């Protein structure tokens, strides 16, 4: 399986908390996977409609807060086209959750099956429209594939095998940020990558002595649905990063320095 790291929507510029790193725009870190089951997207970031009609699809409040650059060339569909792929060949989209910056590109891939935890879809349909959930992103009627609890595990964490996808791809529920937030694990042939979504926001949160980012932590704490579960999830991820560093690489959705290291 070949893996491409994509930034599908730069947002406000932030500074690192330690020396040696440049200031950078926070990202929407997505993956494009070339698999035997066809092309697979992990997250979509912002889509064409978001670039052209941001106040309508994303919501004016979110646009003011996030300050997206709204560059059409950063959308997943345009990045696929530049790589010579037909967007119609995207058969599956896996989402950590349904916040606007994680699923805004869904309308650009209307034929894809969309994999998400059942609790997340139920919360989104019940709460939309809100700053978090915007119905414009699923007005086209996605082919939802939803999942509930599981007895399977992956490095000691619950894991779900998505229907129609190889065993080198897993959903790894990571609760706290939203009602049905999940990580997405992908094996690159050598080691596992775990897309942690918004389970944490900044690479230094995985340190033994965690150091949240002063700007990103405002977003993180203001958008959590269960504080205790979010903190417990981060503790589990910290242990995973510590105990299995030779087998698993963790990254979050918005840290630009993680993205630069992996995409580079």
PDB file of N, CA and C in Angstrom, residues 1-85:
ATOM      1  N   UNK A   1       0.847  -1.194   0.000  1.00  0.00           N
ATOM      2  CA  UNK A   1       0.000   0.000   0.000  1.00  0.00           C
ATOM      3  C   UNK A   1       0.883   1.244   0.000  1.00  0.00           C
ATOM      4  N   UNK A   2       0.650   2.117  -0.971  1.00  0.00           N
ATOM      5  CA  UNK A   2       1.398   3.374  -1.032  1.00  0.00           C
ATOM      6  C   UNK A   2       0.589   4.461  -0.327  1.00  0.00           C
ATOM      7  N   UNK A   3       1.290   5.283   0.478  1.00  0.00           N
ATOM      8  CA  UNK A   3       0.644   6.290   1.303  1.00  0.00           C
ATOM      9  C   UNK A   3       1.145   7.673   0.916  1.00  0.00           C
ATOM     10  N   UNK A   4       0.224   8.590   0.664  1.00  0.00           N
ATOM     11  CA  UNK A   4       0.550   9.991   0.376  1.00  0.00           C
ATOM     12  C   UNK A   4       0.003  10.842   1.521  1.00  0.00           C
ATOM     13  N   UNK A   5       0.833  11.734   2.053  1.00  0.00           N
ATOM     14  CA  UNK A   5       0.401  12.679   3.080  1.00  0.00           C
ATOM     15  C   UNK A   5      -0.023  13.978   2.401  1.00  0.00           C
ATOM     16  N   UNK A   6      -1.251  14.424   2.676  1.00  0.00           N
ATOM     17  CA  UNK A   6      -1.805  15.622   2.057  1.00  0.00           C
ATOM     18  C   UNK A   6      -2.212  16.621   3.130  1.00  0.00           C
ATOM     19  N   UNK A   7      -1.939  17.886   2.901  1.00  0.00           N
ATOM     20  CA  UNK A   7      -2.516  18.957   3.713  1.00  0.00           C
ATOM     21  C   UNK A   7      -3.698  19.508   2.936  1.00  0.00           C
ATOM     22  N   UNK A   8      -4.890  19.207   3.394  1.00  0.00           N
ATOM     23  CA  UNK A   8      -6.100  19.603   2.675  1.00  0.00           C
ATOM     24  C   UNK A   8      -6.799  20.764   3.379  1.00  0.00           C
ATOM     25  N   UNK A   9      -6.043  21.835   3.605  1.00  0.00           N
ATOM     26  CA  UNK A   9      -6.656  23.029   4.153  1.00  0.00           C
ATOM     27  C   UNK A   9      -5.860  23.703   5.241  1.00  0.00           C
ATOM     28  N   UNK A  10      -4.956  24.594   4.863  1.00  0.00           N
ATOM     29  CA  UNK A  10      -4.207  25.361   5.858  1.00  0.00           C
ATOM     30  C   UNK A  10      -5.135  26.328   6.584  1.00  0.00           C
ATOM     31  N   UNK A  11      -4.899  26.468   7.888  1.00  0.00           N
ATOM     32  CA  UNK A  11      -5.675  27.434   8.682  1.00  0.00           C
ATOM     33  C   UNK A  11      -4.702  28.394   9.377  1.00  0.00           C
ATOM     34  N   UNK A  12      -5.057  28.971  10.491  1.00  0.00           N
ATOM     35  CA  UNK A  12      -4.294  30.081  11.066  1.00  0.00           C
ATOM     36  C   UNK A  12      -2.839  29.686  11.343  1.00  0.00           C
ATOM     37  N   UNK A  13      -1.946  30.674  11.250  1.00  0.00           N
ATOM     38  CA  UNK A  13      -0.529  30.449  11.503  1.00  0.00           C
ATOM     39  C   UNK A  13      -0.277  30.410  13.009  1.00  0.00           C
ATOM     40  N   UNK A  14       0.583  29.489  13.434  1.00  0.00           N
ATOM     41  CA  UNK A  14       0.899  29.340  14.850  1.00  0.00           C
ATOM     42  C   UNK A  14       2.414  29.246  15.023  1.00  0.00           C
ATOM     43  N   UNK A  15       2.871  29.517  16.247  1.00  0.00           N
ATOM     44  CA  UNK A  15       4.287  29.434  16.586  1.00  0.00           C
ATOM     45  C   UNK A  15       4.544  28.170  17.393  1.00  0.00           C
ATOM     46  N   UNK A  16       5.732  27.562  17.247  1.00  0.00           N
ATOM     47  CA  UNK A  16       6.089  26.430  18.106  1.00  0.00           C
ATOM     48  C   UNK A  16       6.394  26.920  19.517  1.00  0.00           C
ATOM     49  N   UNK A  17       6.438  25.992  20.456  1.00  0.00           N
ATOM     50  CA  UNK A  17       6.753  26.362  21.836  1.00  0.00           C
ATOM     51  C   UNK A  17       8.211  26.090  22.171  1.00  0.00           C
ATOM     52  N   UNK A  18       8.970  25.600  21.209  1.00  0.00           N
ATOM     53  CA  UNK A  18      10.376  25.293  21.451  1.00  0.00           C
ATOM     54  C   UNK A  18      11.198  25.785  20.269  1.00  0.00           C
ATOM     55  N   UNK A  19      12.500  25.938  20.469  1.00  0.00           N
ATOM     56  CA  UNK A  19      13.356  26.443  19.414  1.00  0.00           C
ATOM     57  C   UNK A  19      13.594  25.420  18.313  1.00  0.00           C
ATOM     58  N   UNK A  20      14.071  25.931  17.172  1.00  0.00           N
ATOM     59  CA  UNK A  20      14.439  25.056  16.074  1.00  0.00           C
ATOM     60  C   UNK A  20      13.349  24.775  15.082  1.00  0.00           C
ATOM     61  N   UNK A  21      12.133  25.240  15.338  1.00  0.00           N
ATOM     62  CA  UNK A  21      11.027  25.023  14.406  1.00  0.00           C
ATOM     63  C   UNK A  21      10.481  26.368  13.952  1.00  0.00           C
ATOM     64  N   UNK A  22      10.105  26.487  12.675  1.00  0.00           N
ATOM     65  CA  UNK A  22       9.567  27.750  12.186  1.00  0.00           C
ATOM     66  C   UNK A  22       8.085  27.900  12.523  1.00  0.00           C
ATOM     67  N   UNK A  23       7.587  29.122  12.490  1.00  0.00           N
ATOM     68  CA  UNK A  23       6.136  29.318  12.543  1.00  0.00           C
ATOM     69  C   UNK A  23       5.520  28.679  11.305  1.00  0.00           C
ATOM     70  N   UNK A  24       4.278  28.229  11.417  1.00  0.00           N
ATOM     71  CA  UNK A  24       3.655  27.529  10.301  1.00  0.00           C
ATOM     72  C   UNK A  24       2.141  27.597  10.432  1.00  0.00           C
ATOM     73  N   UNK A  25       1.464  27.474   9.288  1.00  0.00           N
ATOM     74  CA  UNK A  25       0.010  27.357   9.314  1.00  0.00           C
ATOM     75  C   UNK A  25      -0.367  25.975   9.817  1.00  0.00           C
ATOM     76  N   UNK A  26      -1.311  25.903  10.740  1.00  0.00           N
ATOM     77  CA  UNK A  26      -1.873  24.614  11.112  1.00  0.00           C
ATOM     78  C   UNK A  26      -2.478  23.971   9.868  1.00  0.00           C
ATOM     79  N   UNK A  27      -2.497  22.646   9.841  1.00  0.00           N
ATOM     80  CA  UNK A  27      -2.875  21.908   8.639  1.00  0.00           C
ATOM     81  C   UNK A  27      -4.128  21.076   8.894  1.00  0.00           C
ATOM     82  N   UNK A  28      -4.647  20.510   7.828  1.00  0.00           N
ATOM     83  CA  UNK A  28      -5.633  19.437   7.903  1.00  0.00           C
ATOM     84  C   UNK A  28      -4.985  18.220   7.246  1.00  0.00           C
ATOM     85  N   UNK A  29      -4.391  17.384   8.079  1.00  0.00           N
ATOM     86  CA  UNK A  29      -3.550  16.272   7.641  1.00  0.00           C
ATOM     87  C   UNK A  29      -4.432  15.113   7.181  1.00  0.00           C
ATOM     88  N   UNK A  30      -4.359  14.803   5.906  1.00  0.00           N
ATOM     89  CA  UNK A  30      -5.125  13.707   5.317  1.00  0.00           C
ATOM     90  C   UNK A  30      -4.163  12.694   4.704  1.00  0.00           C
ATOM     91  N   UNK A  31      -4.655  11.497   4.445  1.00  0.00           N
ATOM     92  CA  UNK A  31      -3.868  10.466   3.774  1.00  0.00           C
ATOM     93  C   UNK A  31      -4.603  10.003   2.523  1.00  0.00           C
ATOM     94  N   UNK A  32      -3.861   9.792   1.466  1.00  0.00           N
ATOM     95  CA  UNK A  32      -4.358   9.114   0.270  1.00  0.00           C
ATOM     96  C   UNK A  32      -3.668   7.765   0.211  1.00  0.00           C
ATOM     97  N   UNK A  33      -4.444   6.691   0.190  1.00  0.00           N
ATOM     98  CA  UNK A  33      -3.907   5.334   0.192  1.00  0.00           C
ATOM     99  C   UNK A  33      -4.204   4.668  -1.144  1.00  0.00           C
ATOM    100  N   UNK A  34      -3.183   4.096  -1.741  1.00  0.00           N
ATOM    101  CA  UNK A  34      -3.355   3.262  -2.929  1.00  0.00           C
ATOM    102  C   UNK A  34      -3.428   1.817  -2.450  1.00  0.00           C
ATOM    103  N   UNK A  35      -4.608   1.210  -2.542  1.00  0.00           N
ATOM    104  CA  UNK A  35      -4.816  -0.136  -2.019  1.00  0.00           C
ATOM    105  C   UNK A  35      -5.413  -1.043  -3.099  1.00  0.00           C
ATOM    106  N   UNK A  36      -5.459  -2.336  -2.812  1.00  0.00           N
ATOM    107  CA  UNK A  36      -6.095  -3.287  -3.726  1.00  0.00           C
ATOM    108  C   UNK A  36      -7.596  -3.070  -3.794  1.00  0.00           C
ATOM    109  N   UNK A  37      -8.146  -2.346  -2.806  1.00  0.00           N
ATOM    110  CA  UNK A  37      -9.580  -2.035  -2.803  1.00  0.00           C
ATOM    111  C   UNK A  37      -9.871  -0.712  -3.496  1.00  0.00           C
ATOM    112  N   UNK A  38      -8.879  -0.137  -4.172  1.00  0.00           N
ATOM    113  CA  UNK A  38      -9.028   1.162  -4.816  1.00  0.00           C
ATOM    114  C   UNK A  38      -8.406   2.259  -3.980  1.00  0.00           C
ATOM    115  N   UNK A  39      -8.626   3.489  -4.403  1.00  0.00           N
ATOM    116  CA  UNK A  39      -8.107   4.625  -3.661  1.00  0.00           C
ATOM    117  C   UNK A  39      -8.925   4.839  -2.395  1.00  0.00           C
ATOM    118  N   UNK A  40      -8.228   5.149  -1.304  1.00  0.00           N
ATOM    119  CA  UNK A  40      -8.867   5.389  -0.009  1.00  0.00           C
ATOM    120  C   UNK A  40      -8.362   6.711   0.528  1.00  0.00           C
ATOM    121  N   UNK A  41      -9.279   7.548   0.995  1.00  0.00           N
ATOM    122  CA  UNK A  41      -8.912   8.783   1.680  1.00  0.00           C
ATOM    123  C   UNK A  41      -9.142   8.617   3.176  1.00  0.00           C
ATOM    124  N   UNK A  42      -8.155   9.002   3.955  1.00  0.00           N
ATOM    125  CA  UNK A  42      -8.322   9.130   5.401  1.00  0.00           C
ATOM    126  C   UNK A  42      -8.478  10.617   5.678  1.00  0.00           C
ATOM    127  N   UNK A  43      -9.701  11.035   5.999  1.00  0.00           N
ATOM    128  CA  UNK A  43     -10.094  12.438   6.122  1.00  0.00           C
ATOM    129  C   UNK A  43     -10.166  13.088   4.728  1.00  0.00           C
ATOM    130  N   UNK A  44     -10.896  14.185   4.650  1.00  0.00           N
ATOM    131  CA  UNK A  44     -10.964  14.927   3.386  1.00  0.00           C
ATOM    132  C   UNK A  44     -10.488  16.363   3.525  1.00  0.00           C
ATOM    133  N   UNK A  45     -10.385  16.885   4.753  1.00  0.00           N
ATOM    134  CA  UNK A  45     -10.077  18.298   4.901  1.00  0.00           C
ATOM    135  C   UNK A  45     -11.186  19.148   4.299  1.00  0.00           C
ATOM    136  N   UNK A  46     -10.809  20.322   3.819  1.00  0.00           N
ATOM    137  CA  UNK A  46     -11.776  21.238   3.221  1.00  0.00           C
ATOM    138  C   UNK A  46     -11.978  20.901   1.749  1.00  0.00           C
ATOM    139  N   UNK A  47     -13.199  21.104   1.258  1.00  0.00           N
ATOM    140  CA  UNK A  47     -13.529  20.779  -0.121  1.00  0.00           C
ATOM    141  C   UNK A  47     -13.744  22.002  -0.980  1.00  0.00           C
ATOM    142  N   UNK A  48     -14.103  21.760  -2.225  1.00  0.00           N
ATOM    143  CA  UNK A  48     -14.298  22.854  -3.182  1.00  0.00           C
ATOM    144  C   UNK A  48     -15.401  23.797  -2.729  1.00  0.00           C
ATOM    145  N   UNK A  49     -16.511  23.261  -2.230  1.00  0.00           N
ATOM    146  CA  UNK A  49     -17.593  24.132  -1.770  1.00  0.00           C
ATOM    147  C   UNK A  49     -17.136  25.017  -0.621  1.00  0.00           C
ATOM    148  N   UNK A  50     -16.282  24.484   0.252  1.00  0.00           N
ATOM    149  CA  UNK A  50     -15.781  25.276   1.374  1.00  0.00           C
ATOM    150  C   UNK A  50     -14.927  26.441   0.887  1.00  0.00           C
ATOM    151  N   UNK A  51     -14.141  26.209  -0.149  1.00  0.00           N
ATOM    152  CA  UNK A  51     -13.300  27.269  -0.708  1.00  0.00           C
ATOM    153  C   UNK A  51     -14.148  28.351  -1.358  1.00  0.00           C
ATOM    154  N   UNK A  52     -15.194  27.947  -2.084  1.00  0.00           N
ATOM    155  CA  UNK A  52     -15.988  28.893  -2.862  1.00  0.00           C
ATOM    156  C   UNK A  52     -17.120  29.543  -2.063  1.00  0.00           C
ATOM    157  N   UNK A  53     -17.645  28.827  -1.039  1.00  0.00           N
ATOM    158  CA  UNK A  53     -18.771  29.358  -0.260  1.00  0.00           C
ATOM    159  C   UNK A  53     -18.538  29.101   1.226  1.00  0.00           C
ATOM    160  N   UNK A  54     -17.446  29.606   1.780  1.00  0.00           N
ATOM    161  CA  UNK A  54     -17.059  29.219   3.146  1.00  0.00           C
ATOM    162  C   UNK A  54     -18.074  29.581   4.217  1.00  0.00           C
ATOM    163  N   UNK A  55     -18.652  30.765   4.143  1.00  0.00           N
ATOM    164  CA  UNK A  55     -19.597  31.170   5.193  1.00  0.00           C
ATOM    165  C   UNK A  55     -20.841  30.292   5.191  1.00  0.00           C
ATOM    166  N   UNK A  56     -21.193  29.776   4.012  1.00  0.00           N
ATOM    167  CA  UNK A  56     -22.373  28.925   3.901  1.00  0.00           C
ATOM    168  C   UNK A  56     -22.083  27.507   4.373  1.00  0.00           C
ATOM    169  N   UNK A  57     -20.986  26.927   3.897  1.00  0.00           N
ATOM    170  CA  UNK A  57     -20.724  25.518   4.198  1.00  0.00           C
ATOM    171  C   UNK A  57     -19.982  25.324   5.510  1.00  0.00           C
ATOM    172  N   UNK A  58     -19.026  26.176   5.813  1.00  0.00           N
ATOM    173  CA  UNK A  58     -18.245  26.044   7.041  1.00  0.00           C
ATOM    174  C   UNK A  58     -18.857  26.813   8.203  1.00  0.00           C
ATOM    175  N   UNK A  59     -19.549  27.897   7.879  1.00  0.00           N
ATOM    176  CA  UNK A  59     -20.122  28.762   8.897  1.00  0.00           C
ATOM    177  C   UNK A  59     -19.210  29.928   9.203  1.00  0.00           C
ATOM    178  N   UNK A  60     -19.773  31.124   9.265  1.00  0.00           N
ATOM    179  CA  UNK A  60     -18.980  32.339   9.454  1.00  0.00           C
ATOM    180  C   UNK A  60     -18.217  32.314  10.772  1.00  0.00           C
ATOM    181  N   UNK A  61     -18.802  31.737  11.827  1.00  0.00           N
ATOM    182  CA  UNK A  61     -18.129  31.695  13.123  1.00  0.00           C
ATOM    183  C   UNK A  61     -16.863  30.845  13.049  1.00  0.00           C
ATOM    184  N   UNK A  62     -16.957  29.680  12.392  1.00  0.00           N
ATOM    185  CA  UNK A  62     -15.778  28.821  12.269  1.00  0.00           C
ATOM    186  C   UNK A  62     -14.717  29.480  11.393  1.00  0.00           C
ATOM    187  N   UNK A  63     -15.135  30.128  10.313  1.00  0.00           N
ATOM    188  CA  UNK A  63     -14.177  30.802   9.425  1.00  0.00           C
ATOM    189  C   UNK A  63     -13.422  31.887  10.178  1.00  0.00           C
ATOM    190  N   UNK A  64     -14.120  32.651  10.993  1.00  0.00           N
ATOM    191  CA  UNK A  64     -13.466  33.704  11.764  1.00  0.00           C
ATOM    192  C   UNK A  64     -12.480  33.122  12.766  1.00  0.00           C
ATOM    193  N   UNK A  65     -12.833  32.009  13.378  1.00  0.00           N
ATOM    194  CA  UNK A  65     -11.964  31.387  14.377  1.00  0.00           C
ATOM    195  C   UNK A  65     -10.736  30.729  13.741  1.00  0.00           C
ATOM    196  N   UNK A  66     -10.957  29.946  12.679  1.00  0.00           N
ATOM    197  CA  UNK A  66      -9.885  29.133  12.107  1.00  0.00           C
ATOM    198  C   UNK A  66      -9.021  29.886  11.102  1.00  0.00           C
ATOM    199  N   UNK A  67      -9.559  30.912  10.473  1.00  0.00           N
ATOM    200  CA  UNK A  67      -8.828  31.698   9.479  1.00  0.00           C
ATOM    201  C   UNK A  67      -8.243  30.823   8.367  1.00  0.00           C
ATOM    202  N   UNK A  68      -9.073  30.021   7.684  1.00  0.00           N
ATOM    203  CA  UNK A  68      -8.567  29.154   6.620  1.00  0.00           C
ATOM    204  C   UNK A  68      -8.059  29.967   5.436  1.00  0.00           C
ATOM    205  N   UNK A  69      -7.017  29.458   4.766  1.00  0.00           N
ATOM    206  CA  UNK A  69      -6.474  30.159   3.602  1.00  0.00           C
ATOM    207  C   UNK A  69      -7.368  30.000   2.381  1.00  0.00           C
ATOM    208  N   UNK A  70      -8.197  28.947   2.343  1.00  0.00           N
ATOM    209  CA  UNK A  70      -9.175  28.729   1.267  1.00  0.00           C
ATOM    210  C   UNK A  70      -8.504  28.689  -0.102  1.00  0.00           C
ATOM    211  N   UNK A  71      -7.530  27.828  -0.220  1.00  0.00           N
ATOM    212  CA  UNK A  71      -6.781  27.634  -1.453  1.00  0.00           C
ATOM    213  C   UNK A  71      -7.310  26.391  -2.159  1.00  0.00           C
ATOM    214  N   UNK A  72      -7.902  26.568  -3.336  1.00  0.00           N
ATOM    215  CA  UNK A  72      -8.484  25.437  -4.057  1.00  0.00           C
ATOM    216  C   UNK A  72      -7.451  24.354  -4.344  1.00  0.00           C
ATOM    217  N   UNK A  73      -6.205  24.736  -4.551  1.00  0.00           N
ATOM    218  CA  UNK A  73      -5.165  23.756  -4.874  1.00  0.00           C
ATOM    219  C   UNK A  73      -4.848  22.846  -3.695  1.00  0.00           C
ATOM    220  N   UNK A  74      -5.274  23.217  -2.481  1.00  0.00           N
ATOM    221  CA  UNK A  74      -5.065  22.356  -1.323  1.00  0.00           C
ATOM    222  C   UNK A  74      -6.181  21.335  -1.133  1.00  0.00           C
ATOM    223  N   UNK A  75      -7.286  21.448  -1.844  1.00  0.00           N
ATOM    224  CA  UNK A  75      -8.359  20.473  -1.672  1.00  0.00           C
ATOM    225  C   UNK A  75      -7.882  19.102  -2.121  1.00  0.00           C
ATOM    226  N   UNK A  76      -8.451  18.062  -1.513  1.00  0.00           N
ATOM    227  CA  UNK A  76      -8.037  16.699  -1.847  1.00  0.00           C
ATOM    228  C   UNK A  76      -8.270  16.390  -3.322  1.00  0.00           C
ATOM    229  N   UNK A  77      -9.392  16.839  -3.867  1.00  0.00           N
ATOM    230  CA  UNK A  77      -9.696  16.507  -5.257  1.00  0.00           C
ATOM    231  C   UNK A  77      -8.660  17.097  -6.211  1.00  0.00           C
ATOM    232  N   UNK A  78      -8.221  18.317  -5.962  1.00  0.00           N
ATOM    233  CA  UNK A  78      -7.210  18.925  -6.832  1.00  0.00           C
ATOM    234  C   UNK A  78      -5.849  18.256  -6.638  1.00  0.00           C
ATOM    235  N   UNK A  79      -5.541  17.845  -5.415  1.00  0.00           N
ATOM    236  CA  UNK A  79      -4.255  17.170  -5.184  1.00  0.00           C
ATOM    237  C   UNK A  79      -4.229  15.795  -5.842  1.00  0.00           C
ATOM    238  N   UNK A  80      -5.351  15.093  -5.846  1.00  0.00           N
ATOM    239  CA  UNK A  80      -5.416  13.815  -6.550  1.00  0.00           C
ATOM    240  C   UNK A  80      -5.219  14.016  -8.055  1.00  0.00           C
ATOM    241  N   UNK A  81      -5.907  15.020  -8.586  1.00  0.00           N
ATOM    242  CA  UNK A  81      -5.794  15.273 -10.022  1.00  0.00           C
ATOM    243  C   UNK A  81      -4.354  15.594 -10.413  1.00  0.00           C
ATOM    244  N   UNK A  82      -3.651  16.381  -9.590  1.00  0.00           N
ATOM    245  CA  UNK A  82      -2.261  16.714  -9.908  1.00  0.00           C
ATOM    246  C   UNK A  82      -1.367  15.481  -9.895  1.00  0.00           C
ATOM    247  N   UNK A  83      -1.749  14.481  -9.108  1.00  0.00           N
ATOM    248  CA  UNK A  83      -0.967  13.245  -9.061  1.00  0.00           C
ATOM    249  C   UNK A  83      -1.371  12.260 -10.141  1.00  0.00           C
ATOM    250  N   UNK A  84      -2.315  12.638 -10.989  1.00  0.00           N
ATOM    251  CA  UNK A  84      -2.727  11.785 -12.093  1.00  0.00           C
ATOM    252  C   UNK A  84      -3.827  10.800 -11.759  1.00  0.00           C
ATOM    253  N   UNK A  85      -4.496  10.957 -10.605  1.00  0.00           N
ATOM    254  CA  UNK A  85      -5.577  10.057 -10.220  1.00  0.00           C
ATOM    255  C   UNK A  85      -6.927  10.609 -10.666  1.00  0.00           C
TER     256      UNK A  85
END
